[in-house]
Structure formats: structure tokens, C-alpha cells
Amino acid sequence: MNVENLQAALPDIPRGFTALAEWLACLLCIFEMKRRFSGWRLAGVSAAFLAVLGTFLILTESMQGFWWVFCMGMAVGLMYFFLYLCCEVNAKDAGYYCVRAFAVAEFAASLEWQLDCFFRFSMGWEADWFRVFWLVAVYGLAYLAIWLMFRRYARAGQELMVENRELLSYIMIGFAIFCISNVGFMPWSTPFSGRYTAEIFNVRTLIDFGGVAILYAYHAQRMELLARHELESMENILHNQYAQYKQSQEAIDLINYKYHDLKHYIHALRAQENAQERNAYLDRMEQEIQNYEAQNKTGNQVLDTLLTSKRLYCLKNDISMTCVADGNLFHFMDVMDICSIFGNALDNAIECEKKIPDKEKRLIHVTACSQKNFLIVRFENYCEDSLDFQANLPRTTKKDARFHGYGLKSLRYTVRKYGGEVDVTNQGNWFSLKILIPIKNEGC
């Protein structure tokens, strides 16, 4: 048989090769997500999936037409189950990753088999060792390239928060790629059917490559829009905290004026002849004024205003808030950044305390001190909820997670501007947020 006849009758991709390609594509996605298993357990589950998928595809190798399409759909279902089983991911995110994995597997399998057939039939390189080497090389390079492409937008185990419309669009793109790339192999006659298998292979590989590029472009655009939205949300939170600080400063200044005038009233009353009980009452009033003047005097006007504002709000909501802080330690920080850190941390703590029915347990403790040239700020509050952490921050408990949960992200973003880090723990009904920032001296 000459080369032309061989090219006209190229064999289809072995189902074992297809199973391997789909398995590797799933693994790429799994390592982008937060996994349920690790180590030997993950290896065991992965090996079992490869065996099940390979057995299924090999046993259904003779299926044609509708049944072939049905079997491919079943294979996609197995891939989805594998992703959902191995990762702590919601159903929509798992579907999003599954579409990508299937498209990548189609491209890798088609590319490898087309090159394998070319070297065997056109070049006469039929040695088994070469075919194994070529399989490893093509799959290795293809998946390495895919991994390098998508890792730029990996979210380190965080959810993608895929919406229904986004998932539907991704599925439609993946389905279109599969249909267009495989329509030439249909046994029945269609306007798009081909006569020569080699040309059909060329078309399929190129379409699969273009499909992966489209999915990548869609994913890149989506992740950039999501990152931009998160940044805008954090900036809005920062500016809102600063606006709250300015409003609180004006209100507290007004209160200070009133208390200053009240002291003059007390002195005027003392000049009059009053009963002993009235003097005792005035003594208590003066003591309360002194206590007010003494509270939250940290040495930093911005911090004093924030803490006083939050304390007044806590008193209104029956929340006990204590603070021991040296405000002079924040001399190197911008006003808006101080507002972001303390505003977001205290708002988060206050929101948690308001949910606690027992008012005696509504407790918030704030400390700020220095140790070995590091600024250490700790926010602690009583917490009865069981929190789920993601990327070292508690996941928002609000229904629409897409537009919430940016307060602590904004806080962490601000802390990292100064080379610091945030540590969050929840143990023994106490939620603790610890901030560590290297102190920068103005003279350095």
C-alpha cells in the first residue's frame, strides 16, 4: 500500500491514548483547585479513575454514530465526577474545569496521533520504543504549554465563582469545538464529511487547537474582569472606611465641644450653694467626663477617632470592646491604610458579635504593640459560628459570595503594601486576626 492509500485510511486514535489524554487534562485542573485528597490517597483515586475510564473507552471502541457520541458524553461525565470527587469545588466550577479538560484532551490526543501516523506511514519509523517516546514527548510538551498558559490566572485554590451564563457559554464553546472537529468522521454523509482521513485529521487538530485558544481567551478575559472587580471593590471599601473616619471625626469633635462646655456648667454649679447630694452627682458627672476624655487616647489622632467611633457603635449594640494600643507605632502608615485595617477588622468583628443572642458573650479585644521592630496588631472576638476558610481567609457567609467577602481581602491587600502578613484562626469560640508588619522608621 503506498503512502497516499495509507493516508486515506489512517486508523483512529486508540481509546487508551484518549483515556490517558483526558486523565492528564483532569490532573492539570485538579492541581489548580483546592483538593480533598493529597499524597497516596490522591494517587490511588487518580489511578482508579484512569483504569475505569480506560476500560470504558476500550470496551466501547466499536461504537459508531450516535452510540459513539453517547460514549464520549459518558466519558465527559466520568471526567466531571473525577474533578468533583477530588476537589472541594461547587458544581458549576467543576463543570467549567471539565469543559476545559475535555477540549485540551481532544487537542493533545489528536496532535499526538497525527504526528505518530505521519512518522509511521510516511517516514517508516515503526519501532515501539519510538512510539512510546513520542507519546510521552508530545503529551508532556502539550500539557506543559497548557499549564504555563493557565497558571497565570490560577487562583491558588480559590473558587472561580462561575455564574450560570458563564458556564453555559463555556459549555457551548466546548460543544461547538467537539462537533466541528469530529463531524468529518461521521459515518453518514453530511455536507461537511471528508473523503481523506489525513486531511480530516489535519482539520480536527487545527480546530482543537483553535478551540483551546478560544477557551483560554475566554478564561483570561473572565479572570481579568474578576480581578478588576475585586480591586475596585477593595478600593471602594477603603474609601468608604476613610469616609466613615471623616464623619466620625466631625461627630466626635462636636461631642468634645459639648463636653468642654459641660465642664464650665459644672464649675458654675459648684459656685452656688448646693446640697451634698448634688455635689455627689456633679462629682459623678465630672468623673464620667474624665473617663470619656481618657478613653482611646492612643497617641494617634486617626486611630483615636476610629476606635472611639467603633466603641460608641458597640455600646449602642451591647458589645463590650476593649483596646490597648500604642498609636505612635503607626507613624509610618498612611491615614487611609489605618482606616482600612482597623475599619475592616472591627466591622467584621462587630458583624459577628451582633449575631450572638447572649449579650454577655459579645466581646471584642484589640491590641497593638511592637516586638523586635515589628508592629503586631491583634483583633479577637467571640465567635460561635463554624467558619470555612479559603486562601487563609474565612469564606463569606452571605448568599451572594460573588459580591461579598472583600473586607478582609482589602485589609490583607493593605497590610501587604507594607511588607506585612495576615494570619486568621478560629479556635475555642474565639476568632483571631493577627497582623504582623515590619516597622519603618522615618529616618531610615
Coordinates of C-alpha atoms in Angstrom, one line a residue:
M1 CA 0.0 0.0 0.0
N2 CA 1.5 3.4 -1.0
V3 CA 1.6 6.5 1.2
E4 CA -1.4 8.0 -0.4
N5 CA -3.5 5.0 0.2
L6 CA -2.2 4.8 3.8
Q7 CA -3.1 8.4 4.3
A8 CA -6.6 7.8 3.0
A9 CA -7.1 5.1 5.6
L10 CA -5.4 6.3 8.8
P11 CA -6.6 4.5 11.9
D12 CA -8.5 6.3 14.5
I13 CA -6.9 7.3 17.9
P14 CA -6.6 4.3 20.2
R15 CA -9.1 4.7 23.1
G16 CA -6.3 4.0 25.6
F17 CA -4.5 7.1 24.3
T18 CA -7.7 9.1 24.6
A19 CA -8.2 8.0 28.1
L20 CA -4.6 9.0 29.0
A21 CA -5.1 12.4 27.5
E22 CA -8.4 13.0 29.4
W23 CA -6.8 11.8 32.6
L24 CA -3.8 14.1 32.3
A25 CA -6.1 17.1 31.4
C26 CA -8.1 16.4 34.5
L27 CA -5.0 16.3 36.7
L28 CA -3.9 19.7 35.4
C29 CA -7.2 21.2 36.5
I30 CA -7.1 19.3 39.9
F31 CA -3.8 20.9 40.8
E32 CA -5.4 24.4 40.3
M33 CA -8.1 23.7 42.8
K34 CA -8.4 23.0 46.5
R35 CA -8.1 19.2 46.8
R36 CA -10.0 16.9 49.1
F37 CA -7.1 14.3 48.9
S38 CA -3.4 14.5 48.8
G39 CA -0.4 12.2 48.7
W40 CA -1.2 8.5 48.3
R41 CA -4.9 8.9 48.5
L42 CA -5.0 11.3 45.6
A43 CA -2.6 9.0 43.7
G44 CA -4.9 6.0 44.4
V45 CA -8.1 7.8 43.3
S46 CA -6.4 9.0 40.2
A47 CA -5.1 5.6 39.2
A48 CA -8.6 4.1 39.8
F49 CA -10.1 6.7 37.6
L50 CA -7.6 6.1 34.8
A51 CA -8.4 2.4 35.0
V52 CA -12.1 2.9 34.9
L53 CA -12.0 5.5 32.1
G54 CA -9.6 3.4 30.0
T55 CA -11.6 0.3 30.4
F56 CA -14.8 2.1 29.5
L57 CA -13.4 3.6 26.3
I58 CA -11.7 0.4 25.2
L59 CA -14.8 -1.7 25.7
T60 CA -16.9 0.9 23.7
E61 CA -14.3 1.2 20.9
S62 CA -16.5 -0.4 18.3
M63 CA -19.4 2.0 18.8
Q64 CA -20.3 4.1 15.8
G65 CA -22.6 7.1 15.1
F66 CA -25.0 8.0 17.8
W67 CA -23.6 5.5 20.2
W68 CA -20.1 6.8 19.8
V69 CA -21.3 10.3 20.6
F70 CA -23.2 8.9 23.6
C71 CA -20.0 7.1 24.9
M72 CA -18.0 10.3 24.5
G73 CA -20.7 12.0 26.6
M74 CA -20.3 9.3 29.2
A75 CA -16.5 9.9 29.2
V76 CA -17.1 13.6 29.9
G77 CA -19.4 12.6 32.7
L78 CA -16.7 10.5 34.3
M79 CA -14.2 13.4 34.0
Y80 CA -16.7 15.7 35.7
F81 CA -17.2 13.1 38.5
F82 CA -13.4 12.8 38.9
L83 CA -12.9 16.5 39.2
Y84 CA -15.8 16.9 41.7
L85 CA -14.7 14.0 43.8
C86 CA -11.1 15.1 44.1
C87 CA -11.6 18.8 44.7
E88 CA -13.5 21.0 47.2
V89 CA -15.4 22.7 44.4
N90 CA -19.0 23.6 43.6
A91 CA -20.9 22.0 40.7
K92 CA -20.6 25.0 38.4
D93 CA -16.8 25.4 38.9
A94 CA -16.4 21.7 38.3
G95 CA -18.3 21.9 35.1
Y96 CA -16.2 24.9 34.0
Y97 CA -13.0 23.0 34.6
C98 CA -14.4 19.8 32.9
V99 CA -15.1 21.7 29.6
R100 CA -11.5 22.9 29.6
A101 CA -10.1 19.5 30.4
F102 CA -12.1 17.8 27.6
A103 CA -11.1 20.4 25.0
V104 CA -7.4 20.2 26.0
A105 CA -7.5 16.3 25.9
E106 CA -9.1 16.3 22.4
F107 CA -6.3 18.6 21.2
A108 CA -3.4 16.7 22.8
A109 CA -4.7 13.3 21.6
S110 CA -5.3 14.5 18.1
L111 CA -1.9 16.2 17.8
E112 CA 0.0 13.2 19.1
W113 CA -1.8 10.6 16.9
Q114 CA -1.5 12.7 13.8
L115 CA 2.3 13.0 14.3
D116 CA 2.5 9.3 15.2
C117 CA 0.8 8.3 12.0
F118 CA 3.0 10.6 10.0
F119 CA 6.2 9.2 11.2
R120 CA 5.0 5.6 10.9
F121 CA 3.4 5.7 7.5
S122 CA 5.4 8.5 5.8
M123 CA 8.8 8.0 7.5
G124 CA 8.7 4.4 8.3
W125 CA 9.6 4.9 12.0
E126 CA 7.5 2.0 13.4
A127 CA 9.7 0.9 16.4
D128 CA 7.6 0.5 19.6
W129 CA 10.2 2.4 21.7
F130 CA 9.9 5.4 19.4
R131 CA 6.2 5.4 19.6
V132 CA 6.3 5.4 23.4
F133 CA 8.9 8.1 23.4
W134 CA 6.8 10.2 21.0
L135 CA 3.7 9.7 23.1
V136 CA 5.5 10.9 26.3
A137 CA 7.2 13.8 24.5
V138 CA 4.1 15.2 22.7
Y139 CA 1.8 14.8 25.8
G140 CA 4.5 16.2 28.0
L141 CA 5.1 19.3 25.9
A142 CA 1.4 19.9 25.1
Y143 CA 0.3 19.7 28.8
L144 CA 3.3 21.8 29.9
A145 CA 2.4 24.5 27.5
I146 CA -1.3 24.4 28.6
W147 CA -0.2 24.5 32.3
L148 CA 2.0 27.5 31.7
M149 CA -0.8 29.3 29.8
F150 CA -3.4 28.8 32.5
R151 CA -1.3 29.1 35.6
R152 CA -1.1 32.9 35.1
Y153 CA -4.8 33.1 36.1
A154 CA -4.8 30.3 38.7
R155 CA -6.4 31.5 42.0
A156 CA -4.4 29.3 44.4
G157 CA -7.3 27.0 45.4
Q158 CA -9.9 29.7 45.4
E159 CA -13.3 29.3 43.8
L160 CA -13.9 30.7 40.3
M161 CA -17.5 31.7 41.3
V162 CA -18.7 30.8 37.8
E163 CA -22.2 32.1 37.1
N164 CA -24.8 30.2 35.1
R165 CA -24.5 32.3 32.0
E166 CA -20.7 31.9 32.0
L167 CA -20.9 28.1 32.5
L168 CA -23.5 27.9 29.7
S169 CA -21.2 29.9 27.3
Y170 CA -18.2 27.8 28.2
I171 CA -20.2 24.6 27.5
M172 CA -21.5 25.9 24.2
I173 CA -17.9 26.7 23.1
G174 CA -16.7 23.3 24.1
F175 CA -19.6 21.5 22.4
A176 CA -19.0 23.5 19.2
I177 CA -15.3 22.6 19.2
F178 CA -16.2 18.9 19.6
C179 CA -18.9 18.9 16.9
I180 CA -16.9 20.8 14.3
S181 CA -13.6 18.9 14.9
N182 CA -15.3 15.5 14.7
V183 CA -18.1 16.0 12.1
G184 CA -15.8 14.7 9.3
F185 CA -15.6 11.3 11.0
M186 CA -19.3 10.7 11.0
P187 CA -20.2 7.5 9.1
W188 CA -23.2 9.1 7.5
S189 CA -23.0 11.5 4.6
T190 CA -23.0 15.2 5.5
P191 CA -22.1 18.4 3.7
F192 CA -19.0 18.6 6.0
S193 CA -17.8 15.0 5.7
G194 CA -14.4 14.4 4.2
R195 CA -13.0 11.8 1.8
Y196 CA -9.4 11.6 3.0
T197 CA -8.7 10.7 6.6
A198 CA -5.3 12.6 6.7
E199 CA -7.0 15.9 5.7
I200 CA -9.7 15.3 8.3
F201 CA -7.0 14.7 10.9
N202 CA -5.4 18.0 9.9
V203 CA -8.7 19.9 10.2
R204 CA -9.5 18.2 13.6
T205 CA -6.1 19.1 15.1
L206 CA -6.3 22.7 13.9
I207 CA -9.9 23.1 15.1
D208 CA -9.0 21.6 18.5
F209 CA -6.0 24.0 18.8
G210 CA -8.2 26.9 17.9
G211 CA -10.8 25.8 20.4
V212 CA -8.3 25.6 23.2
A213 CA -7.1 29.1 22.3
I214 CA -10.7 30.4 22.4
L215 CA -11.3 28.8 25.8
Y216 CA -8.1 30.3 27.1
A217 CA -9.0 33.7 25.8
Y218 CA -12.5 33.5 27.4
H219 CA -11.0 32.3 30.7
A220 CA -8.3 35.1 30.6
Q221 CA -10.8 37.8 29.9
R222 CA -13.1 36.5 32.7
M223 CA -10.3 36.3 35.3
E224 CA -9.1 39.8 34.4
L225 CA -12.6 41.2 34.8
L226 CA -13.0 39.4 38.1
A227 CA -9.6 40.7 39.4
R228 CA -10.6 44.2 38.3
H229 CA -13.9 43.9 40.1
E230 CA -12.2 42.7 43.2
L231 CA -9.7 45.5 43.1
E232 CA -12.5 48.1 42.6
S233 CA -14.4 46.6 45.4
M234 CA -11.5 46.7 47.8
E235 CA -10.7 50.3 46.8
N236 CA -14.4 51.2 47.4
I237 CA -14.2 49.6 50.8
L238 CA -11.0 51.5 51.6
H239 CA -12.6 54.9 50.6
N240 CA -15.7 54.0 52.5
Q241 CA -13.7 53.4 55.6
Y242 CA -11.9 56.7 55.2
A243 CA -15.2 58.5 54.6
Q244 CA -16.6 56.9 57.8
Y245 CA -13.5 58.1 59.6
K246 CA -14.0 61.7 58.5
Q247 CA -17.7 61.6 59.5
S248 CA -16.7 60.1 62.9
Q249 CA -14.1 62.8 63.4
E250 CA -16.6 65.5 62.8
A251 CA -19.1 63.9 65.2
I252 CA -16.5 63.3 67.9
D253 CA -15.2 66.9 67.6
L254 CA -18.8 68.1 68.2
I255 CA -19.1 65.8 71.2
N256 CA -15.8 67.1 72.6
Y257 CA -17.1 70.7 72.3
K258 CA -20.3 69.8 74.1
Y259 CA -18.4 68.1 76.9
H260 CA -16.0 71.0 77.2
D261 CA -19.0 73.4 77.6
L262 CA -20.5 71.0 80.1
K263 CA -17.4 71.2 82.3
H264 CA -18.0 75.0 82.5
Y265 CA -21.6 74.4 83.5
I266 CA -20.4 72.1 86.3
H267 CA -17.9 74.7 87.6
A268 CA -20.8 77.3 87.6
L269 CA -23.0 75.0 89.6
R270 CA -20.2 74.4 92.2
A271 CA -20.1 78.1 92.8
Q272 CA -23.6 78.0 94.0
E273 CA -24.7 76.7 97.4
N274 CA -25.9 73.1 96.8
A275 CA -26.9 70.2 98.9
Q276 CA -24.4 67.3 99.5
E277 CA -26.3 65.0 97.2
R278 CA -26.0 67.5 94.3
N279 CA -22.3 67.7 94.8
A280 CA -22.0 64.0 94.7
Y281 CA -24.0 64.0 91.5
L282 CA -21.7 66.6 90.0
D283 CA -18.7 64.5 91.1
R284 CA -20.0 61.6 89.2
M285 CA -20.6 63.7 86.1
E286 CA -17.1 65.0 86.2
Q287 CA -15.7 61.6 86.7
E288 CA -17.6 60.3 83.6
I289 CA -16.3 63.2 81.6
Q290 CA -12.7 62.4 82.6
N291 CA -13.3 58.7 81.7
Y292 CA -14.6 59.8 78.3
E293 CA -11.6 62.1 77.8
A294 CA -9.2 59.3 78.8
Q295 CA -10.6 56.6 76.6
N296 CA -8.9 55.7 73.3
K297 CA -6.1 58.1 73.8
T298 CA -3.5 56.1 71.8
G299 CA -1.3 58.9 70.7
N300 CA -2.6 58.7 67.1
Q301 CA -5.5 61.0 66.2
V302 CA -6.7 58.9 63.4
L303 CA -6.7 55.7 65.5
D304 CA -8.4 57.6 68.4
T305 CA -11.2 58.7 66.1
L306 CA -11.7 55.2 64.7
L307 CA -11.7 53.4 68.0
T308 CA -14.0 55.9 69.6
S309 CA -16.4 55.7 66.8
K310 CA -16.4 51.9 66.9
R311 CA -16.7 51.9 70.7
L312 CA -19.8 54.1 70.6
Y313 CA -21.4 51.8 68.0
C314 CA -20.5 48.8 70.2
L315 CA -22.1 50.4 73.2
K316 CA -25.3 51.0 71.2
N317 CA -25.4 47.3 70.3
D318 CA -24.4 46.0 73.7
I319 CA -21.0 44.8 72.6
S320 CA -18.1 45.0 75.0
M321 CA -15.0 46.3 73.3
T322 CA -11.6 46.7 75.0
C323 CA -8.5 48.2 73.4
V324 CA -4.8 48.5 74.4
A325 CA -2.9 50.2 71.6
D326 CA 0.1 52.4 71.1
G327 CA -0.9 54.7 68.3
N328 CA 2.6 56.1 67.9
L329 CA 3.6 52.8 66.3
F330 CA 1.5 53.7 63.2
H331 CA 3.6 56.8 62.3
F332 CA 4.8 55.3 59.0
M333 CA 1.3 54.4 57.7
D334 CA -1.0 56.4 55.6
V335 CA -4.2 57.6 57.1
M336 CA -6.4 55.7 54.6
D337 CA -4.4 52.5 55.3
I338 CA -5.0 52.8 59.0
C339 CA -8.7 53.3 58.3
S340 CA -8.7 50.2 56.0
I341 CA -7.0 47.9 58.6
F342 CA -9.0 48.9 61.7
G343 CA -12.2 49.7 59.9
N344 CA -12.5 46.4 58.1
A345 CA -11.3 44.3 61.0
L346 CA -13.6 45.9 63.5
D347 CA -16.6 45.9 61.1
N348 CA -16.0 42.2 60.6
A349 CA -15.9 41.6 64.4
I350 CA -18.9 43.7 65.1
E351 CA -21.0 42.0 62.4
C352 CA -20.1 38.7 64.0
E353 CA -21.0 39.8 67.6
K354 CA -24.3 41.2 66.6
K355 CA -25.4 37.7 65.6
I356 CA -24.8 36.3 69.2
P357 CA -28.0 36.2 71.2
D358 CA -26.3 36.3 74.6
K359 CA -25.2 39.9 75.1
E360 CA -22.7 38.9 77.8
K361 CA -20.7 37.0 75.2
R362 CA -20.4 39.9 72.8
L363 CA -16.7 40.6 73.3
I364 CA -14.1 42.3 71.2
H365 CA -10.4 42.8 72.2
V366 CA -7.9 44.9 70.3
T367 CA -4.2 45.2 71.0
A368 CA -1.4 46.9 69.1
C369 CA 2.2 46.6 70.3
S370 CA 5.7 46.3 68.9
Q371 CA 8.2 43.4 69.2
K372 CA 11.6 43.1 67.7
N373 CA 11.0 46.0 65.2
F374 CA 7.6 44.5 64.1
L375 CA 4.2 46.0 64.6
I376 CA 1.8 43.4 65.9
V377 CA -1.9 44.1 65.8
R378 CA -4.4 41.5 67.1
F379 CA -8.2 41.6 66.8
E380 CA -10.1 39.0 68.8
N381 CA -13.8 38.4 69.1
Y382 CA -16.1 35.7 70.5
C383 CA -17.5 33.6 67.7
E384 CA -20.0 30.7 67.8
D385 CA -20.1 30.1 64.0
S386 CA -18.1 27.3 62.3
L387 CA -16.1 29.1 59.6
D388 CA -14.9 27.7 56.3
F389 CA -11.5 29.1 55.3
Q390 CA -10.3 29.7 51.8
A391 CA -6.9 31.1 50.8
N392 CA -6.3 31.6 54.6
L393 CA -9.3 33.9 54.9
P394 CA -12.8 33.0 56.2
R395 CA -15.3 32.4 53.4
T396 CA -18.2 34.9 53.4
T397 CA -21.4 33.5 54.9
K398 CA -23.6 35.8 52.7
K399 CA -25.6 34.1 49.9
D400 CA -24.1 36.0 47.1
A401 CA -20.4 35.3 47.6
R402 CA -19.5 37.0 44.3
F403 CA -20.1 40.5 45.7
H404 CA -19.1 40.0 49.3
G405 CA -16.2 39.0 51.4
Y406 CA -13.9 41.8 50.2
G407 CA -13.4 43.5 53.6
L408 CA -10.7 41.1 54.8
K409 CA -9.2 40.9 51.3
S410 CA -8.9 44.7 51.3
L411 CA -7.3 44.5 54.8
R412 CA -4.8 41.9 53.6
Y413 CA -4.1 43.9 50.4
T414 CA -3.3 47.0 52.6
V415 CA -1.1 45.0 55.0
R416 CA 1.0 43.5 52.2
K417 CA 1.7 47.0 50.9
Y418 CA 3.9 47.4 53.9
G419 CA 5.5 44.0 53.6
G420 CA 3.3 42.5 56.3
E421 CA 1.1 39.4 56.5
V422 CA -2.2 38.5 58.0
D423 CA -2.9 35.3 60.0
V424 CA -6.5 34.2 60.7
T425 CA -7.5 31.5 63.2
N426 CA -10.8 30.3 64.7
Q427 CA -10.3 28.1 67.8
G428 CA -12.3 27.6 71.0
N429 CA -15.1 30.0 70.0
W430 CA -12.5 32.8 69.5
F431 CA -11.9 34.4 66.1
S432 CA -8.4 35.9 66.0
L433 CA -7.0 38.1 63.3
K434 CA -3.3 38.8 63.7
I435 CA -1.3 41.3 61.7
L436 CA 2.5 41.5 61.5
I437 CA 4.1 44.5 59.8
P438 CA 7.8 45.5 59.8
I439 CA 8.1 49.0 61.4
K440 CA 9.6 51.5 59.0
N441 CA 11.4 54.4 60.7
E442 CA 11.2 57.7 59.0
G443 CA 14.9 58.3 59.4
C444 CA 15.8 55.1 57.5

